[in-house]
mmCIF file of C-alpha atoms in Angstrom:
data_model
loop_
_atom_site.group_PDB
_atom_site.id
_atom_site.type_symbol
_atom_site.label_atom_id
_atom_site.label_comp_id
_atom_site.label_asym_id
_atom_site.label_seq_id
_atom_site.Cartn_x
_atom_site.Cartn_y
_atom_site.Cartn_z
ATOM 1 C CA UNK A 187 -19.301 6.048 32.809
ATOM 2 C CA UNK A 188 -17.603 3.764 30.340
ATOM 3 C CA UNK A 189 -20.753 2.228 28.915
ATOM 4 C CA UNK A 190 -22.918 3.536 26.104
ATOM 5 C CA UNK A 191 -26.239 4.997 27.244
ATOM 6 C CA UNK A 192 -29.215 5.006 24.870
ATOM 7 C CA UNK A 193 -32.004 7.532 25.434
ATOM 8 C CA UNK A 194 -35.441 6.385 24.231
ATOM 9 C CA UNK A 195 -38.594 8.374 23.440
ATOM 10 C CA UNK A 196 -41.960 7.274 24.848
ATOM 11 C CA UNK A 197 -42.773 5.432 21.600
ATOM 12 C CA UNK A 198 -39.564 3.412 21.859
ATOM 13 C CA UNK A 199 -37.578 5.281 19.204
ATOM 14 C CA UNK A 200 -33.998 6.273 19.957
ATOM 15 C CA UNK A 201 -33.501 9.959 20.729
ATOM 16 C CA UNK A 202 -29.749 9.889 21.223
ATOM 17 C CA UNK A 203 -26.801 7.700 22.104
ATOM 18 C CA UNK A 204 -24.451 8.951 24.818
ATOM 19 C CA UNK A 205 -21.029 7.345 24.645
ATOM 20 C CA UNK A 206 -18.600 7.162 27.515
ATOM 21 C CA UNK A 207 -14.846 6.775 27.230
ATOM 22 C CA UNK A 208 -15.248 3.578 25.238
ATOM 23 C CA UNK A 209 -17.952 2.235 22.950
ATOM 24 C CA UNK A 210 -19.690 -0.496 24.938
ATOM 25 C CA UNK A 211 -23.142 -2.061 25.074
ATOM 26 C CA UNK A 212 -23.970 -4.639 27.749
ATOM 27 C CA UNK A 213 -25.833 -7.801 26.733
ATOM 28 C CA UNK A 214 -27.122 -10.182 29.409
ATOM 29 C CA UNK A 215 -26.389 -13.894 29.016
ATOM 30 C CA UNK A 216 -30.119 -14.510 28.487
ATOM 31 C CA UNK A 217 -30.074 -12.144 25.488
ATOM 32 C CA UNK A 218 -26.763 -13.459 24.158
ATOM 33 C CA UNK A 219 -27.139 -15.456 20.911
ATOM 34 C CA UNK A 220 -26.175 -19.105 21.385
ATOM 35 C CA UNK A 221 -23.733 -18.882 18.460
ATOM 36 C CA UNK A 222 -21.707 -16.253 20.338
ATOM 37 C CA UNK A 223 -21.324 -18.449 23.405
ATOM 38 C CA UNK A 224 -20.521 -21.646 21.487
ATOM 39 C CA UNK A 225 -18.043 -19.896 19.177
ATOM 40 C CA UNK A 226 -16.179 -18.193 22.038
ATOM 41 C CA UNK A 227 -16.005 -21.341 24.171
ATOM 42 C CA UNK A 228 -15.003 -23.521 21.220
ATOM 43 C CA UNK A 229 -12.031 -21.346 20.239
ATOM 44 C CA UNK A 230 -10.949 -19.888 23.595
ATOM 45 C CA UNK A 231 -11.638 -22.513 26.269
ATOM 46 C CA UNK A 232 -13.267 -25.845 25.333
ATOM 47 C CA UNK A 233 -13.230 -27.026 28.941
ATOM 48 C CA UNK A 234 -14.811 -23.852 30.325
ATOM 49 C CA UNK A 235 -17.905 -25.562 31.715
ATOM 50 C CA UNK A 236 -15.836 -28.371 33.285
ATOM 51 C CA UNK A 237 -12.854 -26.680 34.938
ATOM 52 C CA UNK A 238 -12.715 -24.522 38.079
ATOM 53 C CA UNK A 239 -10.968 -21.558 36.519
ATOM 54 C CA UNK A 240 -7.677 -23.171 35.493
ATOM 55 C CA UNK A 241 -6.939 -25.686 32.733
ATOM 56 C CA UNK A 242 -3.834 -27.255 34.222
ATOM 57 C CA UNK A 243 -3.038 -29.419 31.194
ATOM 58 C CA UNK A 244 -3.095 -26.376 28.915
ATOM 59 C CA UNK A 245 -1.009 -24.468 31.437
ATOM 60 C CA UNK A 246 1.578 -27.262 31.543
ATOM 61 C CA UNK A 247 1.728 -27.278 27.743
ATOM 62 C CA UNK A 248 2.407 -23.536 27.840
ATOM 63 C CA UNK A 249 5.176 -24.040 30.414
ATOM 64 C CA UNK A 250 6.740 -26.794 28.301
ATOM 65 C CA UNK A 251 6.676 -24.536 25.241
ATOM 66 C CA UNK A 252 8.272 -21.754 27.290
ATOM 67 C CA UNK A 253 11.102 -24.026 28.421
ATOM 68 C CA UNK A 254 11.702 -25.241 24.871
ATOM 69 C CA UNK A 255 11.494 -21.824 23.229
ATOM 70 C CA UNK A 256 13.051 -19.820 26.051
ATOM 71 C CA UNK A 257 10.236 -17.278 26.205
ATOM 72 C CA UNK A 258 6.988 -16.738 28.083
ATOM 73 C CA UNK A 259 3.805 -16.756 26.027
ATOM 74 C CA UNK A 260 0.154 -16.170 26.925
ATOM 75 C CA UNK A 261 -0.942 -19.735 26.158
ATOM 76 C CA UNK A 262 -2.839 -21.886 28.646
ATOM 77 C CA UNK A 263 -5.234 -19.204 29.875
ATOM 78 C CA UNK A 264 -8.884 -20.045 30.475
ATOM 79 C CA UNK A 265 -11.737 -17.625 29.837
ATOM 80 C CA UNK A 266 -11.810 -16.939 33.579
ATOM 81 C CA UNK A 267 -8.103 -16.100 33.609
ATOM 82 C CA UNK A 268 -8.528 -13.815 30.608
ATOM 83 C CA UNK A 269 -11.391 -12.085 32.406
ATOM 84 C CA UNK A 270 -9.199 -11.605 35.481
ATOM 85 C CA UNK A 271 -6.465 -10.129 33.298
ATOM 86 C CA UNK A 272 -8.872 -7.727 31.610
ATOM 87 C CA UNK A 273 -10.509 -6.512 34.812
ATOM 88 C CA UNK A 274 -7.899 -6.717 37.568
ATOM 89 C CA UNK A 275 -4.431 -7.173 36.103
ATOM 90 C CA UNK A 276 -2.182 -5.887 33.355
ATOM 91 C CA UNK A 277 -1.217 -7.855 30.249
ATOM 92 C CA UNK A 278 2.435 -7.839 31.271
ATOM 93 C CA UNK A 279 3.928 -11.271 30.654
ATOM 94 C CA UNK A 280 5.607 -12.430 33.862
ATOM 95 C CA UNK A 281 5.122 -15.475 36.050
ATOM 96 C CA UNK A 282 4.445 -13.513 39.235
ATOM 97 C CA UNK A 283 1.366 -12.070 37.563
ATOM 98 C CA UNK A 284 0.375 -15.507 36.257
ATOM 99 C CA UNK A 285 0.291 -16.899 39.787
ATOM 100 C CA UNK A 286 -1.805 -13.961 40.975
ATOM 101 C CA UNK A 287 -4.114 -14.511 37.988
ATOM 102 C CA UNK A 288 -4.644 -18.173 38.993
ATOM 103 C CA UNK A 289 -5.613 -17.292 42.569
ATOM 104 C CA UNK A 290 -8.075 -14.595 41.461
ATOM 105 C CA UNK A 291 -9.552 -16.921 38.820
ATOM 106 C CA UNK A 292 -10.214 -19.572 41.485
ATOM 107 C CA UNK A 293 -11.884 -16.950 43.677
ATOM 108 C CA UNK A 294 -14.082 -15.729 40.830
ATOM 109 C CA UNK A 295 -15.176 -19.277 40.002
ATOM 110 C CA UNK A 296 -16.326 -19.690 43.612
ATOM 111 C CA UNK A 297 -18.165 -16.365 43.615
ATOM 112 C CA UNK A 298 -19.849 -16.414 40.205
ATOM 113 C CA UNK A 299 -21.652 -18.947 38.014
ATOM 114 C CA UNK A 300 -20.285 -19.995 34.631
ATOM 115 C CA UNK A 301 -23.051 -18.015 32.914
ATOM 116 C CA UNK A 302 -22.149 -14.892 34.871
ATOM 117 C CA UNK A 303 -18.457 -15.270 34.041
ATOM 118 C CA UNK A 304 -19.227 -15.690 30.347
ATOM 119 C CA UNK A 305 -21.499 -12.666 30.442
ATOM 120 C CA UNK A 306 -18.783 -10.547 32.078
ATOM 121 C CA UNK A 307 -16.165 -11.827 29.628
ATOM 122 C CA UNK A 308 -18.086 -11.321 26.380
ATOM 123 C CA UNK A 309 -19.117 -7.818 27.456
ATOM 124 C CA UNK A 310 -15.574 -6.778 28.466
ATOM 125 C CA UNK A 311 -13.267 -8.175 25.791
ATOM 126 C CA UNK A 312 -11.825 -5.799 23.205
ATOM 127 C CA UNK A 313 -12.905 -6.029 19.555
ATOM 128 C CA UNK A 314 -10.534 -3.367 18.159
ATOM 129 C CA UNK A 315 -11.358 0.168 17.016
ATOM 130 C CA UNK A 316 -12.651 1.255 20.437
ATOM 131 C CA UNK A 317 -15.249 -1.527 20.734
ATOM 132 C CA UNK A 318 -15.640 -3.341 24.052
ATOM 133 C CA UNK A 319 -18.127 -6.204 24.070
ATOM 134 C CA UNK A 320 -19.826 -8.147 21.287
ATOM 135 C CA UNK A 321 -22.768 -5.752 20.821
ATOM 136 C CA UNK A 322 -20.557 -2.697 20.310
ATOM 137 C CA UNK A 323 -18.519 -4.713 17.799
ATOM 138 C CA UNK A 324 -21.637 -5.823 15.942
ATOM 139 C CA UNK A 325 -22.885 -2.252 15.688
ATOM 140 C CA UNK A 326 -19.449 -1.068 14.516
ATOM 141 C CA UNK A 327 -18.739 -3.688 11.862
ATOM 142 C CA UNK A 328 -22.225 -4.734 10.728
ATOM 143 C CA UNK A 329 -24.419 -1.775 11.771
ATOM 144 C CA UNK A 330 -26.937 -4.049 13.487
ATOM 145 C CA UNK A 331 -27.416 -5.969 16.700
ATOM 146 C CA UNK A 332 -25.511 -9.175 17.370
ATOM 147 C CA UNK A 333 -28.887 -10.918 17.673
ATOM 148 C CA UNK A 334 -29.411 -10.222 13.958
ATOM 149 C CA UNK A 335 -26.136 -11.759 12.750
ATOM 150 C CA UNK A 336 -25.805 -15.114 11.043
ATOM 151 C CA UNK A 337 -23.305 -17.789 12.089
ATOM 152 C CA UNK A 338 -20.554 -16.637 9.733
ATOM 153 C CA UNK A 339 -20.831 -13.020 10.896
ATOM 154 C CA UNK A 340 -20.861 -14.088 14.545
ATOM 155 C CA UNK A 341 -17.737 -16.218 14.100
ATOM 156 C CA UNK A 342 -16.123 -13.290 12.257
ATOM 157 C CA UNK A 343 -16.631 -11.059 15.297
ATOM 158 C CA UNK A 344 -15.448 -13.753 17.716
ATOM 159 C CA UNK A 345 -12.188 -13.945 15.766
ATOM 160 C CA UNK A 346 -11.145 -10.414 16.718
ATOM 161 C CA UNK A 347 -10.434 -10.488 20.515
ATOM 162 C CA UNK A 348 -7.623 -13.070 20.313
ATOM 163 C CA UNK A 349 -5.432 -10.285 18.918
ATOM 164 C CA UNK A 350 -7.350 -7.078 18.117
ATOM 165 C CA UNK A 351 -4.438 -5.627 16.129
ATOM 166 C CA UNK A 352 -3.784 -8.633 13.916
ATOM 167 C CA UNK A 353 -7.486 -9.425 13.456
ATOM 168 C CA UNK A 354 -8.709 -5.842 13.019
ATOM 169 C CA UNK A 355 -11.461 -6.150 10.347
ATOM 170 C CA UNK A 356 -10.823 -2.657 9.010
ATOM 171 C CA UNK A 357 -7.151 -3.236 8.246
ATOM 172 C CA UNK A 358 -6.683 -7.027 8.173
ATOM 173 C CA UNK A 359 -10.044 -8.486 7.102
ATOM 174 C CA UNK A 360 -8.256 -11.402 5.408
ATOM 175 C CA UNK A 361 -6.663 -12.362 8.736
ATOM 176 C CA UNK A 362 -10.009 -12.006 10.517
ATOM 177 C CA UNK A 363 -11.585 -14.352 7.979
ATOM 178 C CA UNK A 364 -8.748 -16.856 8.447
ATOM 179 C CA UNK A 365 -9.416 -16.982 12.168
ATOM 180 C CA UNK A 366 -13.185 -17.046 11.559
ATOM 181 C CA UNK A 367 -12.570 -20.198 9.508
ATOM 182 C CA UNK A 368 -10.534 -21.684 12.367
ATOM 183 C CA UNK A 369 -13.415 -20.995 14.764
ATOM 184 C CA UNK A 370 -15.874 -22.657 12.393
ATOM 185 C CA UNK A 371 -13.539 -25.651 12.075
ATOM 186 C CA UNK A 372 -13.422 -25.919 15.872
ATOM 187 C CA UNK A 373 -17.211 -25.752 16.063
ATOM 188 C CA UNK A 374 -17.466 -28.480 13.423
ATOM 189 C CA UNK A 375 -14.931 -30.690 15.220
ATOM 190 C CA UNK A 376 -16.820 -30.172 18.496
ATOM 191 C CA UNK A 377 -20.105 -31.235 16.889
ATOM 192 C CA UNK A 378 -21.694 -27.809 17.400
ATOM 193 C CA UNK A 379 -22.360 -27.255 13.700
ATOM 194 C CA UNK A 380 -22.689 -29.694 10.813
ATOM 195 C CA UNK A 381 -20.796 -29.989 7.519
ATOM 196 C CA UNK A 382 -23.457 -28.059 5.596
ATOM 197 C CA UNK A 383 -23.378 -25.132 8.013
ATOM 198 C CA UNK A 384 -19.588 -25.135 7.911
ATOM 199 C CA UNK A 385 -19.465 -25.164 4.111
ATOM 200 C CA UNK A 386 -22.121 -22.456 3.793
ATOM 201 C CA UNK A 387 -20.174 -20.192 6.146
ATOM 202 C CA UNK A 388 -16.906 -20.660 4.241
ATOM 203 C CA UNK A 389 -18.617 -19.492 1.060
ATOM 204 C CA UNK A 390 -19.612 -16.298 2.827
ATOM 205 C CA UNK A 391 -17.032 -13.490 2.689
ATOM 206 C CA UNK A 392 -17.844 -10.791 5.220
ATOM 207 C CA UNK A 393 -18.435 -7.275 3.897
ATOM 208 C CA UNK A 394 -17.897 -5.743 7.340
ATOM 209 C CA UNK A 395 -14.587 -4.151 6.384
ATOM 210 C CA UNK A 396 -15.987 -2.826 3.110
ATOM 211 C CA UNK A 397 -18.960 -1.286 4.896
ATOM 212 C CA UNK A 398 -16.766 0.562 7.380
ATOM 213 C CA UNK A 399 -13.727 1.370 5.233
#
Protein backbone atom coordinates (compact mmCIF):
# COMPACT_ATOMS: atom_id res chain seq x y z
CA UNK A 1 0.00 0.00 0.00
CA UNK A 2 1.06 3.58 -0.52
CA UNK A 3 -0.26 4.92 2.76
CA UNK A 4 1.47 4.97 6.12
CA UNK A 5 0.10 2.45 8.61
CA UNK A 6 0.41 3.12 12.35
CA UNK A 7 0.30 0.18 14.76
CA UNK A 8 -1.07 1.02 18.22
CA UNK A 9 -0.74 -0.81 21.55
CA UNK A 10 -3.82 -1.45 23.70
CA UNK A 11 -3.07 1.67 25.78
CA UNK A 12 -3.03 3.84 22.66
CA UNK A 13 0.74 4.26 22.39
CA UNK A 14 2.39 3.82 19.00
CA UNK A 15 4.27 0.54 18.56
CA UNK A 16 5.53 1.14 15.04
CA UNK A 17 4.93 3.04 11.83
CA UNK A 18 4.87 1.03 8.61
CA UNK A 19 5.53 3.15 5.55
CA UNK A 20 4.55 2.22 2.03
CA UNK A 21 6.16 3.51 -1.14
CA UNK A 22 5.44 7.09 -0.15
CA UNK A 23 5.01 8.86 3.17
CA UNK A 24 1.28 9.55 3.47
CA UNK A 25 -1.25 9.98 6.26
CA UNK A 26 -4.95 10.37 5.45
CA UNK A 27 -6.95 13.06 7.25
CA UNK A 28 -10.73 13.19 6.86
CA UNK A 29 -12.34 16.54 6.04
CA UNK A 30 -13.98 16.52 9.49
CA UNK A 31 -10.53 16.31 11.12
CA UNK A 32 -8.96 18.83 8.74
CA UNK A 33 -8.11 22.16 10.43
CA UNK A 34 -10.17 25.02 9.00
CA UNK A 35 -6.99 27.01 8.29
CA UNK A 36 -5.81 24.30 5.88
CA UNK A 37 -9.02 24.42 3.86
CA UNK A 38 -9.26 28.23 3.77
CA UNK A 39 -5.58 28.65 2.89
CA UNK A 40 -5.69 26.10 0.06
CA UNK A 41 -8.92 27.46 -1.43
CA UNK A 42 -7.77 31.07 -1.10
CA UNK A 43 -4.52 30.53 -3.01
CA UNK A 44 -5.45 27.72 -5.42
CA UNK A 45 -9.12 28.17 -6.36
CA UNK A 46 -11.17 31.01 -4.81
CA UNK A 47 -14.30 29.94 -6.69
CA UNK A 48 -14.05 26.29 -5.66
CA UNK A 49 -17.35 26.21 -3.80
CA UNK A 50 -19.17 28.02 -6.63
CA UNK A 51 -17.98 26.39 -9.86
CA UNK A 52 -18.77 22.94 -11.27
CA UNK A 53 -15.20 21.82 -11.76
CA UNK A 54 -14.01 24.40 -14.29
CA UNK A 55 -13.31 28.12 -13.86
CA UNK A 56 -13.89 29.21 -17.44
CA UNK A 57 -12.77 32.81 -16.89
CA UNK A 58 -9.45 31.64 -15.45
CA UNK A 59 -9.12 29.15 -18.29
CA UNK A 60 -9.71 31.89 -20.88
CA UNK A 61 -7.08 34.06 -19.19
CA UNK A 62 -4.63 31.16 -19.46
CA UNK A 63 -5.46 30.73 -23.16
CA UNK A 64 -4.97 34.45 -23.78
CA UNK A 65 -1.60 34.34 -22.04
CA UNK A 66 -0.64 31.32 -24.14
CA UNK A 67 -1.51 33.12 -27.37
CA UNK A 68 0.44 36.20 -26.31
CA UNK A 69 3.48 34.34 -25.01
CA UNK A 70 3.44 31.50 -27.52
CA UNK A 71 3.61 28.77 -24.89
CA UNK A 72 1.23 26.58 -22.90
CA UNK A 73 1.22 27.05 -19.15
CA UNK A 74 -0.64 25.29 -16.33
CA UNK A 75 -2.71 28.33 -15.36
CA UNK A 76 -6.50 28.25 -15.11
CA UNK A 77 -6.79 24.90 -13.34
CA UNK A 78 -9.30 24.44 -10.53
CA UNK A 79 -8.68 22.25 -7.50
CA UNK A 80 -10.84 19.59 -9.16
CA UNK A 81 -8.74 19.70 -12.33
CA UNK A 82 -5.54 19.46 -10.29
CA UNK A 83 -6.99 16.45 -8.49
CA UNK A 84 -7.83 14.82 -11.82
CA UNK A 85 -4.28 15.46 -13.02
CA UNK A 86 -2.77 13.96 -9.88
CA UNK A 87 -4.94 10.84 -9.86
CA UNK A 88 -5.78 10.03 -13.48
CA UNK A 89 -3.54 11.96 -15.85
CA UNK A 90 0.07 12.96 -16.37
CA UNK A 91 1.43 16.48 -15.91
CA UNK A 92 2.35 16.69 -19.59
CA UNK A 93 1.39 20.10 -20.93
CA UNK A 94 -0.73 19.60 -24.05
CA UNK A 95 -4.23 20.71 -24.97
CA UNK A 96 -5.52 17.21 -25.71
CA UNK A 97 -4.88 16.32 -22.08
CA UNK A 98 -6.47 19.59 -20.93
CA UNK A 99 -9.72 18.71 -22.69
CA UNK A 100 -9.70 15.24 -21.14
CA UNK A 101 -9.02 16.85 -17.75
CA UNK A 102 -12.10 19.10 -18.13
CA UNK A 103 -14.42 16.19 -18.91
CA UNK A 104 -13.15 14.12 -15.96
CA UNK A 105 -13.39 17.13 -13.64
CA UNK A 106 -17.05 17.62 -14.60
CA UNK A 107 -17.71 13.93 -13.93
CA UNK A 108 -16.03 14.07 -10.53
CA UNK A 109 -18.05 17.14 -9.53
CA UNK A 110 -21.24 15.20 -10.30
CA UNK A 111 -20.08 12.14 -8.37
CA UNK A 112 -18.54 13.72 -5.27
CA UNK A 113 -19.34 16.58 -2.90
CA UNK A 114 -17.08 19.61 -2.57
CA UNK A 115 -15.95 18.38 0.86
CA UNK A 116 -15.03 14.98 -0.56
CA UNK A 117 -13.08 16.55 -3.42
CA UNK A 118 -11.17 18.79 -1.02
CA UNK A 119 -10.44 15.82 1.21
CA UNK A 120 -9.10 13.80 -1.73
CA UNK A 121 -7.05 16.76 -2.97
CA UNK A 122 -5.40 17.76 0.31
CA UNK A 123 -4.50 14.13 1.04
CA UNK A 124 -3.02 13.50 -2.43
CA UNK A 125 -1.02 16.61 -3.30
CA UNK A 126 2.76 16.47 -3.08
CA UNK A 127 4.62 18.46 -0.42
CA UNK A 128 8.18 17.63 -1.55
CA UNK A 129 10.69 15.26 0.06
CA UNK A 130 8.45 12.20 -0.34
CA UNK A 131 5.46 13.69 1.51
CA UNK A 132 1.97 13.20 0.08
CA UNK A 133 -0.82 14.95 1.96
CA UNK A 134 -0.83 17.69 4.58
CA UNK A 135 -0.39 15.39 7.61
CA UNK A 136 2.73 13.71 6.22
CA UNK A 137 4.13 17.17 5.45
CA UNK A 138 3.36 18.42 8.95
CA UNK A 139 5.10 15.44 10.51
CA UNK A 140 8.10 15.89 8.19
CA UNK A 141 8.66 19.63 8.59
CA UNK A 142 7.28 20.34 12.07
CA UNK A 143 7.36 16.91 13.77
CA UNK A 144 3.75 17.23 14.93
CA UNK A 145 0.23 16.86 13.62
CA UNK A 146 -1.28 19.47 11.32
CA UNK A 147 -4.00 19.96 13.95
CA UNK A 148 -1.30 21.37 16.25
CA UNK A 149 0.04 23.98 13.82
CA UNK A 150 -0.65 27.69 14.02
CA UNK A 151 -1.84 29.79 11.08
CA UNK A 152 1.64 30.78 9.92
CA UNK A 153 2.87 27.18 9.96
CA UNK A 154 -0.24 25.99 8.13
CA UNK A 155 0.17 28.62 5.41
CA UNK A 156 3.85 27.66 5.17
CA UNK A 157 2.89 24.06 4.38
CA UNK A 158 0.18 25.12 1.92
CA UNK A 159 2.82 27.07 0.00
CA UNK A 160 4.72 23.94 -1.02
CA UNK A 161 2.42 22.03 -3.47
CA UNK A 162 2.26 24.82 -6.08
CA UNK A 163 5.81 23.85 -7.05
CA UNK A 164 7.41 21.31 -4.68
CA UNK A 165 10.89 21.90 -6.12
CA UNK A 166 10.89 25.68 -5.93
CA UNK A 167 9.12 25.77 -2.55
CA UNK A 168 11.00 22.88 -0.93
CA UNK A 169 11.41 24.02 2.72
CA UNK A 170 14.67 22.11 3.15
CA UNK A 171 16.45 23.80 0.26
CA UNK A 172 14.46 26.98 -0.49
CA UNK A 173 12.85 28.01 2.81
CA UNK A 174 13.05 31.68 1.78
CA UNK A 175 10.93 30.94 -1.30
CA UNK A 176 8.47 28.93 0.80
CA UNK A 177 8.11 31.88 3.16
CA UNK A 178 7.55 34.24 0.22
CA UNK A 179 4.67 32.12 -1.00
CA UNK A 180 3.39 31.69 2.58
CA UNK A 181 3.18 35.49 2.71
CA UNK A 182 1.26 35.52 -0.58
CA UNK A 183 -1.22 33.01 0.85
CA UNK A 184 -1.67 35.13 3.97
CA UNK A 185 -2.21 38.21 1.79
CA UNK A 186 -4.88 36.32 -0.15
CA UNK A 187 -6.57 35.26 3.08
CA UNK A 188 -6.51 38.87 4.30
CA UNK A 189 -7.93 40.18 1.01
CA UNK A 190 -10.66 37.52 1.14
CA UNK A 191 -11.64 38.56 4.67
CA UNK A 192 -10.66 35.19 6.14
CA UNK A 193 -8.12 36.67 8.55
CA UNK A 194 -7.75 40.16 9.98
CA UNK A 195 -4.87 42.65 9.88
CA UNK A 196 -3.59 41.61 13.31
CA UNK A 197 -3.46 37.93 12.37
CA UNK A 198 -1.73 38.81 9.12
CA UNK A 199 0.87 40.99 10.83
CA UNK A 200 1.53 38.42 13.56
CA UNK A 201 2.13 35.72 10.96
CA UNK A 202 4.57 37.86 8.97
CA UNK A 203 6.67 38.34 12.10
CA UNK A 204 6.93 34.58 12.44
CA UNK A 205 9.81 32.97 10.53
CA UNK A 206 9.34 29.22 10.29
CA UNK A 207 12.06 27.02 11.79
CA UNK A 208 10.87 23.98 9.82
CA UNK A 209 13.91 23.96 7.54
CA UNK A 210 16.30 24.43 10.46
CA UNK A 211 14.70 21.55 12.35
CA UNK A 212 15.07 19.16 9.43
CA UNK A 213 18.33 20.37 7.89
